[in-house]
XYZ file of C-alpha atoms in Angstrom:
688
model
C -97.478 40.146 59.366
C -100.514 38.134 60.622
C -102.766 39.736 57.956
C -100.298 38.760 55.239
C -100.165 35.157 56.477
C -104.013 35.077 56.486
C -104.011 36.241 52.868
C -101.792 33.367 51.859
C -103.974 30.923 53.788
C -107.065 32.351 52.051
C -105.492 32.003 48.597
C -104.422 28.443 49.405
C -107.980 27.609 50.532
C -109.509 29.128 47.354
C -107.035 27.204 45.232
C -108.020 23.929 46.906
C -111.808 24.629 46.692
C -113.971 22.689 44.142
C -114.412 25.807 41.955
C -110.715 26.497 42.098
C -110.035 23.003 40.690
C -112.428 23.445 37.708
C -110.895 23.313 34.218
C -112.193 25.638 31.483
C -109.894 24.513 28.723
C -110.938 20.910 28.191
C -110.519 21.390 24.450
C -106.761 21.207 25.022
C -107.075 17.804 26.694
C -109.320 16.563 23.840
C -106.745 17.721 21.299
C -109.166 20.003 19.386
C -108.003 23.036 17.481
C -109.610 26.248 18.728
C -109.276 27.935 15.317
C -110.598 24.991 13.293
C -113.932 26.765 12.634
C -112.242 29.789 11.108
C -110.824 27.708 8.275
C -114.178 26.109 7.308
C -116.430 27.510 4.550
C -119.979 28.904 5.263
C -122.803 26.373 5.230
C -126.641 26.456 5.506
C -128.531 24.833 8.262
C -130.681 21.816 7.225
C -133.735 23.774 8.489
C -133.096 26.779 6.248
C -135.454 25.475 3.557
C -138.124 24.764 6.097
C -137.805 28.292 7.485
C -138.191 29.839 4.025
C -141.259 27.783 3.283
C -142.630 28.604 6.658
C -142.321 32.300 6.040
C -143.651 32.101 2.476
C -146.650 29.877 3.115
C -147.815 31.355 6.408
C -151.569 32.263 6.396
C -150.943 34.956 8.920
C -150.861 38.411 7.382
C -147.819 40.536 7.586
C -147.940 43.284 10.076
C -145.238 45.335 8.513
C -143.746 45.682 5.102
C -140.185 46.482 4.505
C -138.557 48.039 1.592
C -135.515 46.188 0.404
C -133.968 49.281 -0.982
C -134.622 51.799 1.771
C -135.177 49.466 4.720
C -138.175 51.615 5.853
C -141.536 50.278 7.023
C -144.947 51.804 6.698
C -147.171 50.425 9.411
C -150.803 49.681 8.778
C -153.189 50.282 11.643
C -155.429 47.463 10.537
C -152.720 44.780 10.636
C -150.927 45.718 13.810
C -153.298 43.860 16.062
C -152.900 40.526 14.234
C -149.131 40.365 13.824
C -147.303 38.117 16.338
C -143.857 39.136 15.202
C -142.934 42.817 15.190
C -139.491 42.857 13.571
C -138.759 42.866 9.847
C -135.754 43.483 7.705
C -134.760 43.162 4.189
C -132.993 39.959 4.822
C -135.184 38.441 7.539
C -137.235 36.332 5.130
C -134.247 35.135 3.020
C -131.074 33.350 3.839
C -127.977 35.438 3.214
C -124.237 35.108 3.770
C -124.118 38.627 5.136
C -125.590 38.594 8.650
C -124.269 41.941 9.878
C -127.560 43.907 9.098
C -129.897 41.149 10.343
C -132.347 42.322 12.963
C -134.387 39.091 13.187
C -133.684 36.514 15.861
C -133.381 33.276 13.936
C -133.070 31.087 16.996
C -136.558 32.153 18.130
C -138.004 31.474 14.706
C -136.260 28.095 14.475
C -137.497 27.123 17.869
C -140.976 28.167 16.898
C -140.840 26.166 13.666
C -139.392 23.190 15.419
C -142.108 23.466 18.054
C -144.757 23.566 15.389
C -143.245 20.594 13.614
C -142.973 18.578 16.821
C -146.585 19.431 17.721
C -147.744 18.418 14.265
C -148.590 14.740 14.034
C -147.312 14.582 10.444
C -143.898 16.112 11.269
C -140.889 14.127 10.245
C -137.180 14.593 10.399
C -136.870 15.082 6.673
C -135.612 18.497 5.704
C -136.990 18.287 2.162
C -139.568 20.936 1.113
C -142.980 20.383 2.654
C -146.124 21.016 0.598
C -148.429 23.186 2.540
C -151.937 23.782 1.093
C -152.487 27.273 -0.092
C -155.313 28.900 1.771
C -158.179 30.211 -0.255
C -158.016 33.781 -1.280
C -159.376 36.168 1.129
C -161.282 39.183 0.524
C -159.183 42.193 0.877
C -160.679 44.762 3.084
C -157.727 47.064 2.757
C -157.541 50.317 0.907
C -156.156 50.432 -2.626
C -152.967 51.879 -1.406
C -152.558 49.151 1.154
C -153.455 46.593 -1.442
C -150.924 48.026 -3.826
C -148.419 47.943 -1.061
C -149.243 44.381 -0.258
C -148.887 43.437 -3.902
C -145.499 45.127 -3.995
C -144.552 43.207 -0.962
C -145.633 39.954 -2.547
C -143.708 40.757 -5.710
C -140.701 41.636 -3.668
C -141.086 38.382 -1.792
C -141.377 36.439 -5.020
C -138.343 38.173 -6.352
C -136.457 37.422 -3.132
C -137.666 33.848 -3.188
C -136.425 33.393 -6.744
C -133.180 34.958 -5.834
C -132.902 32.702 -2.797
C -133.632 29.633 -4.937
C -130.983 30.689 -7.397
C -128.461 31.295 -4.621
C -129.380 27.971 -3.043
C -128.832 26.211 -6.355
C -125.529 28.002 -6.739
C -124.635 27.012 -3.226
C -125.546 23.421 -3.921
C -123.474 23.505 -7.072
C -120.538 24.958 -5.184
C -121.024 22.350 -2.504
C -121.057 19.594 -5.076
C -117.915 21.006 -6.668
C -116.315 21.190 -3.250
C -117.281 17.628 -2.523
C -116.002 16.563 -5.944
C -112.735 18.429 -5.379
C -112.396 16.906 -1.917
C -113.095 13.476 -3.369
C -110.575 13.981 -6.160
C -108.035 15.288 -3.655
C -108.637 12.318 -1.426
C -108.252 9.961 -4.368
C -105.035 11.723 -5.329
C -103.854 11.460 -1.739
C -104.776 7.793 -1.767
C -102.786 7.336 -4.971
C -99.852 9.212 -3.464
C -100.107 7.044 -0.351
C -100.159 3.906 -2.468
C -97.184 5.216 -4.432
C -95.437 6.030 -1.178
C -96.125 2.526 0.131
C -94.815 1.030 -3.100
C -91.733 3.240 -2.777
C -91.261 2.036 0.792
C -91.588 -1.568 -0.337
C -89.098 -1.018 -3.143
C -86.711 0.701 -0.739
C -87.046 -2.109 1.788
C -86.508 -4.637 -0.965
C -83.520 -2.686 -2.207
C -82.094 -2.362 1.321
C -82.664 -6.079 1.883
C -80.939 -6.806 -1.388
C -78.073 -4.439 -0.520
C -77.738 -6.079 2.887
C -77.650 -9.513 1.242
C -75.031 -8.207 -1.187
C -72.983 -6.817 1.685
C -73.294 -10.073 3.592
C -72.182 -11.892 0.504
C -69.240 -9.527 0.105
C -68.358 -9.883 3.799
C -68.636 -13.630 3.482
C -66.327 -13.587 0.488
C -63.931 -11.274 2.368
C -63.991 -13.493 5.463
C -63.320 -16.510 3.257
C -60.456 -14.577 1.690
C -59.098 -13.607 5.093
C -59.342 -17.196 6.261
C -57.435 -18.310 3.202
C -54.883 -15.569 3.838
C -54.581 -16.578 7.495
C -54.091 -20.176 6.444
C -51.309 -19.087 4.109
C -49.743 -16.945 6.816
C -50.048 -19.822 9.277
C -48.284 -22.106 6.836
C -45.563 -19.507 6.303
C -45.160 -19.060 10.061
C -44.921 -22.798 10.520
C -42.216 -22.874 7.864
C -40.390 -19.970 9.540
C -40.703 -21.609 12.974
C -39.389 -24.861 11.567
C -36.463 -22.983 10.044
C -35.819 -21.185 13.326
C -36.052 -24.422 15.277
C -33.622 -25.989 12.839
C -31.304 -22.992 13.181
C -31.686 -23.061 16.982
C -30.840 -26.745 17.012
C -27.818 -26.093 14.824
C -26.845 -23.170 17.071
C -27.230 -25.402 20.119
C -25.044 -28.031 18.513
C -22.477 -25.390 17.600
C -22.579 -24.008 21.143
C -22.267 -27.506 22.570
C -19.298 -28.128 20.282
C -17.848 -24.750 21.212
C -18.409 -25.443 24.922
C -16.785 -28.831 24.529
C -13.855 -27.260 22.735
C -13.713 -24.502 25.367
C -13.626 -27.073 28.132
C -10.895 -28.993 26.340
C -8.888 -25.797 25.884
C -9.679 -24.777 29.486
C -8.426 -28.129 30.779
C -5.313 -27.734 28.677
C -4.792 -24.246 30.084
C -5.495 -25.574 33.581
C -2.901 -28.326 33.154
C -0.450 -25.789 31.779
C -1.241 -23.458 34.696
C -0.677 -26.269 37.190
C 2.615 -27.059 35.481
C 3.603 -23.388 35.673
C 2.686 -23.249 39.371
C 4.635 -26.450 40.035
C 7.696 -25.081 38.253
C 7.434 -21.743 40.078
C 7.137 -23.501 43.440
C 10.123 -25.677 42.621
C 12.132 -22.628 41.609
C 11.053 -20.890 44.807
C 12.177 -23.893 46.857
C 15.499 -23.828 45.071
C 15.763 -20.150 45.880
C 14.969 -20.739 49.557
C 17.396 -23.658 49.740
C 20.155 -21.702 48.077
C 19.779 -18.559 50.176
C 20.623 -19.973 53.667
C 23.663 -21.933 52.406
C 25.400 -18.700 51.540
C 27.755 -17.394 54.198
C 30.341 -14.753 54.484
C 30.159 -11.556 52.543
C 27.494 -12.768 50.120
C 24.836 -10.543 48.536
C 21.491 -10.262 50.266
C 18.907 -12.581 48.660
C 15.968 -11.097 50.577
C 14.776 -9.028 47.639
C 14.903 -12.084 45.353
C 12.977 -14.135 47.884
C 10.378 -11.385 48.331
C 9.870 -11.050 44.602
C 9.629 -14.816 44.222
C 6.966 -14.926 46.922
C 5.041 -12.186 45.141
C 5.159 -14.150 41.887
C 3.960 -17.260 43.700
C 1.121 -15.229 45.185
C 0.089 -13.994 41.739
C -0.037 -17.530 40.375
C -1.866 -18.725 43.493
C -4.448 -15.991 42.984
C -5.040 -17.221 39.438
C -5.302 -20.798 40.695
C -7.770 -19.672 43.365
C -10.143 -18.352 40.698
C -9.978 -21.673 38.864
C -10.711 -23.555 42.085
C -14.190 -22.015 42.060
C -15.190 -24.046 38.978
C -13.883 -21.735 36.271
C -11.185 -22.389 33.721
C -8.257 -19.996 33.480
C -8.589 -17.424 30.740
C -5.996 -16.420 28.191
C -5.196 -13.349 30.287
C -4.629 -15.561 33.338
C -2.278 -17.755 31.335
C -0.450 -14.654 30.150
C -0.025 -13.482 33.747
C 1.163 -16.939 34.845
C 3.621 -17.275 31.956
C 4.936 -13.797 32.616
C 5.379 -14.709 36.299
C 7.206 -17.917 35.311
C 9.466 -16.015 32.955
C 10.241 -13.447 35.640
C 10.814 -16.242 38.174
C 13.335 -17.841 35.857
C 15.063 -14.517 35.401
C 15.162 -14.058 39.194
C 16.704 -17.517 39.554
C 19.294 -16.725 36.876
C 20.184 -13.445 38.518
C 20.426 -15.155 41.896
C 22.587 -17.917 40.459
C 24.865 -15.324 38.903
C 25.068 -13.552 42.228
C 25.732 -16.871 43.966
C 28.501 -17.685 41.490
C 30.080 -14.320 42.100
C 29.721 -14.887 45.825
C 31.370 -18.319 45.429
C 34.306 -16.787 43.683
C 34.509 -14.117 46.316
C 34.313 -16.829 48.984
C 37.252 -18.629 47.446
C 39.251 -15.465 47.534
C 38.207 -14.937 51.133
C 39.348 -18.456 52.036
C 42.741 -17.705 50.588
C 42.906 -14.506 52.494
C 41.705 -16.267 55.614
C 44.775 -18.475 55.670
C 46.876 -15.377 55.750
C 44.777 -13.977 58.524
C 45.244 -16.979 60.750
C 48.869 -16.175 61.139
C 48.007 -12.627 61.833
C 45.288 -13.738 64.245
C 47.743 -15.569 66.416
C 49.681 -12.397 66.738
C 46.556 -10.499 67.596
C 45.381 -13.026 70.189
C 47.135 -11.263 72.951
C 45.660 -7.975 71.826
C 42.192 -9.536 71.795
C 42.602 -10.749 75.343
C 43.537 -7.256 76.341
C 40.481 -5.911 74.530
C 38.204 -8.421 76.287
C 39.577 -7.468 79.640
C 39.004 -3.827 78.735
C 35.420 -4.623 77.638
C 34.724 -6.459 80.886
C 35.987 -3.535 82.833
C 33.769 -1.196 80.733
C 30.712 -3.357 81.444
C 31.438 -3.330 85.141
C 31.686 0.435 85.006
C 28.378 0.638 83.079
C 26.666 -1.541 85.681
C 27.937 0.692 88.402
C 26.756 3.779 86.578
C 23.255 2.327 85.609
C 21.214 1.741 82.427
C 21.605 3.540 79.077
C 19.852 6.804 78.309
C 19.711 6.391 74.531
C 19.296 3.650 71.948
C 22.105 1.736 70.352
C 23.959 3.255 67.432
C 22.655 0.636 64.944
C 19.103 1.281 66.073
C 19.515 5.052 65.760
C 21.062 4.601 62.324
C 18.108 2.430 61.247
C 15.705 5.026 62.650
C 17.438 7.868 60.772
C 17.499 5.909 57.499
C 13.732 5.342 57.707
C 13.133 9.039 58.320
C 15.362 10.033 55.395
C 13.551 7.548 53.131
C 10.150 8.938 54.196
C 11.323 12.521 53.596
C 12.592 11.631 50.136
C 9.275 9.972 49.323
C 7.406 13.084 50.482
C 9.652 15.318 48.387
C 9.061 13.177 45.288
C 5.358 14.044 45.150
C 5.716 17.595 46.442
C 4.747 18.831 42.969
C 1.512 16.861 43.223
C 0.670 18.489 46.556
C 1.484 22.028 45.439
C -0.047 21.854 41.982
C -2.466 24.541 40.821
C -3.973 22.476 38.027
C -7.587 21.640 38.849
C -7.426 18.287 37.083
C -4.290 17.296 39.008
C -5.859 18.419 42.288
C -8.903 16.316 41.518
C -6.678 13.312 40.768
C -4.783 13.846 44.038
C -8.031 13.854 46.037
C -9.286 10.720 44.278
C -6.005 8.892 44.915
C -6.031 9.907 48.577
C -9.624 8.731 48.968
C -8.862 5.446 47.238
C -5.954 4.858 49.651
C -7.434 6.038 52.960
C -11.132 5.117 52.770
C -10.539 1.307 52.710
C -8.245 1.616 55.767
C -10.973 3.539 57.600
C -13.379 0.660 56.907
C -11.217 -1.829 58.831
C -12.701 -2.531 62.244
C -12.937 -5.276 64.793
C -16.096 -6.666 63.175
C -14.901 -6.569 59.573
C -14.551 -10.341 59.233
C -14.680 -11.441 55.600
C -14.467 -7.839 54.410
C -10.756 -7.739 55.275
C -9.834 -9.674 52.158
C -11.934 -7.388 49.977
C -10.257 -4.323 51.505
C -6.825 -5.906 51.122
C -7.443 -6.791 47.456
C -8.636 -3.268 46.731
C -5.523 -1.655 48.268
C -3.227 -4.225 46.635
C -4.815 -3.560 43.249
C -4.277 0.171 43.739
C -0.599 -0.281 44.672
C -0.072 -2.695 41.760
C -1.092 -0.030 39.243
C -4.467 -1.480 38.313
C -7.512 0.798 38.232
C -9.904 0.731 41.197
C -13.337 2.274 41.683
C -13.568 4.907 44.402
C -16.605 7.136 44.836
C -18.095 5.878 41.580
C -14.966 6.831 39.585
C -12.076 4.740 38.291
C -8.631 5.842 39.439
C -5.101 4.438 39.048
C -1.626 5.433 40.244
C -0.440 5.212 36.638
C -2.304 8.458 35.911
C 0.549 10.419 37.546
C 4.314 9.719 37.571
C 4.520 10.075 41.383
C 1.201 8.359 42.055
C 2.800 5.286 43.696
C 4.885 7.353 46.146
C 1.890 9.522 47.027
C -0.445 6.565 47.638
C 2.194 4.627 49.634
C 2.933 7.634 51.838
C -0.747 8.444 52.505
C -1.554 4.776 53.101
C 1.215 4.384 55.704
C 0.183 7.634 57.362
C -3.432 6.412 57.554
C -2.421 3.080 59.150
C -0.481 4.880 61.903
C -3.377 7.305 62.410
C -5.752 4.364 62.845
C -3.483 3.029 65.578
C -3.331 6.472 67.172
C -7.132 6.914 67.196
C -9.035 3.677 66.541
C -6.783 1.243 68.428
C -6.376 3.723 71.300
C -10.162 3.682 71.791
C -10.827 0.029 70.842
C -7.883 -2.236 71.655
C -9.333 -5.185 69.742
C -9.092 -3.229 66.451
C -5.283 -3.587 66.496
C -5.369 -7.112 65.039
C -7.486 -6.590 61.859
C -5.600 -3.368 61.057
C -2.224 -5.031 61.672
C -3.004 -8.133 59.580
C -3.910 -6.008 56.543
C -0.810 -3.845 57.027
C 1.353 -6.978 57.338
C -0.018 -8.399 54.057
C 0.656 -5.139 52.228
C 4.135 -4.951 53.781
C 4.899 -8.432 52.466
C 3.871 -7.576 48.874
C 4.986 -3.936 48.913
C 8.022 -3.471 51.241
C 8.095 0.262 50.662
C 4.716 0.624 52.401
C 6.099 -1.200 55.461
C 9.135 1.085 55.689
C 6.868 4.136 55.474
C 4.620 2.713 58.212
C 7.654 2.347 60.498
C 8.866 5.849 59.622
C 5.473 7.421 60.492
C 5.213 5.295 63.642
C 8.691 6.324 64.842
C 7.941 9.975 64.076
C 4.713 10.054 66.094
C 5.862 7.589 68.771
C 9.693 7.571 69.133
C 9.315 5.015 71.958
C 8.553 2.408 69.281
C 12.243 2.582 68.147
C 12.868 2.636 71.217
C 14.399 6.090 71.418
C 14.264 8.853 74.028
C 15.169 11.954 72.013
C 17.432 14.281 74.037
C 16.766 17.992 74.184
C 19.283 19.850 72.027
C 20.564 23.328 72.642
C 18.375 26.054 71.154
C 15.265 23.847 71.022
C 12.169 25.345 72.609
C 10.063 23.428 75.082
C 7.124 23.180 72.677
C 9.329 21.851 69.877
C 10.881 19.299 72.214
C 7.450 18.164 73.365
C 6.429 17.675 69.717
C 9.555 15.557 69.228
C 8.540 13.444 72.237
C 5.120 12.835 70.615
C 2.931 15.357 72.434
C 0.312 17.377 70.578
C 1.002 21.066 70.999
C -1.785 23.403 69.939
C -2.733 26.997 70.563
C -4.340 26.007 73.844
C -1.172 24.351 75.082
C 0.172 20.820 75.434
C -2.288 17.924 75.547
C -3.030 16.192 78.821
C -0.869 13.303 79.985
C -3.787 10.836 79.890
C -4.538 11.671 76.246
C -0.850 11.381 75.381
C -0.497 7.986 77.065
C -3.693 6.764 75.361
C -2.344 7.637 71.901
C 1.066 6.083 72.621
C -0.680 2.968 73.911
C -2.713 2.620 70.694
C 0.370 2.913 68.460
C 2.440 0.445 70.555
C -0.445 -2.044 70.476
C -0.626 -1.715 66.699
C 3.149 -2.250 66.455
C 2.984 -5.325 68.739
C 0.153 -6.814 66.643
C 2.048 -6.040 63.418
C 5.118 -7.914 64.716
C 3.331 -11.196 65.447
C 0.714 -11.297 62.628
C 1.009 -12.292 58.999
C -1.473 -12.127 56.107
C -3.253 -15.538 56.115
C -3.899 -15.620 52.352
C -0.297 -15.125 51.310
C 2.240 -17.777 50.331
C 4.052 -17.685 53.742
C 7.087 -19.169 52.046
C 9.350 -16.175 52.432
C 10.590 -14.621 55.672
C 8.352 -12.356 57.693
C 9.179 -8.749 56.715
C 9.033 -7.601 60.337
C 8.736 -10.621 62.628
C 9.045 -11.457 66.298
C 12.823 -10.929 66.278
C 12.131 -7.193 66.026
C 9.779 -7.494 68.999
C 12.502 -9.233 71.040
C 14.990 -6.537 70.017
C 12.551 -3.772 71.048
C 11.856 -5.382 74.425
C 15.580 -5.979 75.134
C 16.570 -2.437 74.212
C 13.657 -1.012 76.198
C 14.915 -2.832 79.308
C 18.462 -1.596 78.701
C 17.305 2.038 78.895
C 16.389 4.113 81.887
C 12.595 4.049 82.451
C 10.501 7.186 82.053
C 7.710 7.990 84.452
C 4.308 6.703 83.194
C 5.532 6.187 79.617
C 7.758 3.129 80.073
C 5.310 1.280 82.324
C 2.383 1.953 79.947
C 4.283 0.872 76.837
C 5.684 -2.304 78.449
C 2.262 -3.305 79.725
C 0.546 -2.758 76.341
C 3.332 -4.470 74.393
C 3.414 -7.567 76.618
C -0.389 -7.798 76.720
C -0.565 -7.945 72.911
C 2.673 -9.701 71.982
C 3.761 -11.501 75.188
C 2.114 -14.836 74.325
C 3.724 -14.951 70.865
C 7.165 -14.118 72.328
C 6.746 -16.832 74.990
C 5.954 -19.464 72.323
C 8.899 -18.367 70.192
C 11.621 -17.888 72.801
C 10.220 -19.926 75.710
C 12.902 -20.097 78.463
C 14.663 -16.960 77.288
C 11.373 -15.047 77.512
C 10.784 -16.218 81.100
C 14.327 -15.143 81.982
C 13.493 -11.715 80.591
C 10.315 -11.556 82.645
C 12.284 -12.578 85.735
C 14.777 -9.789 84.950
C 11.909 -7.283 84.782
C 10.542 -8.459 88.080
C 13.786 -8.633 90.041
C 16.000 -5.905 88.592
C 13.984 -3.537 86.390
C 10.903 -2.930 88.546
C 12.843 -1.942 91.654
C 14.188 1.028 89.716
C 10.657 2.426 89.466
C 9.036 4.320 92.194
C 6.271 2.677 94.129
C 3.501 4.296 92.032
C 5.062 3.119 88.783
C 5.327 -0.426 90.095
C 1.688 -0.485 91.204
C 0.554 0.884 87.781
C 2.604 -1.764 85.891
C 1.223 -4.620 88.011
C -2.346 -3.495 87.313
């Protein structure tokens, strides 16, 4: 490895040495062609003539003679000592184009001649033939044979000289022809160059002319485009003016239409106000006529409820106009239809009142006959009163009742029968196998139950939106649920199904939501009260579901019948019985508390956006009845105390404002007579 590294160092040093940096191909840098000499013709040196003359006119005798034909020399012993040059050839004394057989060194001869010329004082640089004086003839001392040989040599030299002169002349002629051809070629090239330059000038002139023509054409085109743009601009201005004129006319038409619409809207508004005024007057007449009826007269509650609903519909239309909008034709149609129906309700009520009047007259006539009979029965009545007093005394001795009154039980049973009939009416919808009907059932159930689930203690302004959505669904109008439009009119039993599921959901909210969050009872109850007022069937179903899950809301303590199992009886009492057994007492009391709180809130609340002109569908009188009947029944451990506490906490203030002294008497009765019947633990729980 070290030796190899030294080799590389040595090569690097040689490469960087002065000799290593020498360049031997400078002809490449100068741009010369290395083969340029190969393409040139043969030429004679300017000293060739001088060399020939030098050889011909030399006074020195030849040492050797050469034969041109055989190239053999016959040396002469007498001349060998005087000859300075020892080489001869057939072509050494004559210039020739063939130099392959030359044995004479011309550079030495040229240098010798040049040296002689430079040493001569008369030497010049002219290469023209030089006249050299012929030396006088010498006396030949040679033998005849040598003389003959010398003469042959001279003749041969003369012949070669003549031949050389002829070849030189030929060469000169060829050279002159070459020069003439080169000159003619150069002149032709010059002519071609001049023609090429003229062609270039013509082409440039033509291109300049073409460019000027194109510029002229472009100028004309640009002028044409400008003219075209001017025309288009004028046309656009005309079109814009026409459009502006049309827009102005359209604006005037719209202004006229808006003015006419406002006039028509004001007319419709005045007509709507007149309709509302007439409906309110008819409703007042209905309310004034209803209480004056006495005796066995027909019930006007349904007429009053329907009248209130019609007033609410018209009020809803008026409410939309109060926001700055005029009533539409559809609104007027709804209002006129409501007025027409209101008039029909009034006519029907008047007919019923007339029939009741006639019946009342008949009753008055019969009453006169009864007076006589009443006197006879007076004694019997006194006996009955004494018997009733004795029965009450016996009841007080025995204690409180163990079941509800007969009228209350009858009312309870009627609600359950009505709920069962409603459930049977849509049984086909529940048991259907049609996929489309199943899908409709699910959409209706979602549309009814999802809004109720959205009611909470922090709903606030959303309560009205939820109420309107449920009311629209119950009224048969389409609502959007889950991105799809659904209506109860899509199925014959759609109304019964939605009413049943809606009531069931309200009671379930009381059982779960109100039981966990007591403050949620009021928003749920106010929505339920508004729906009850507009749709009485929903209210009856709510009571039926409430009584079924919490019989203490009747109040009713169901007795255990013969043949009823313990689990069935516990279900009747409201307990949840599952596979794991009966639910804990705390969970049971919590659910009962939630439902009683919902019932107490439902009794005292009313929908704030309704007409409030008709009677409350389930007012405080039902709360007073429930409280009185609850105190007339024997208390149950835990249940009675919990229900009384929850009911009075929610509804006690409203009952006190309504009944005042009578309510305080009832509270005093609870404190002095009802509480002592409880055990000590029940009393402590109720006080807390």
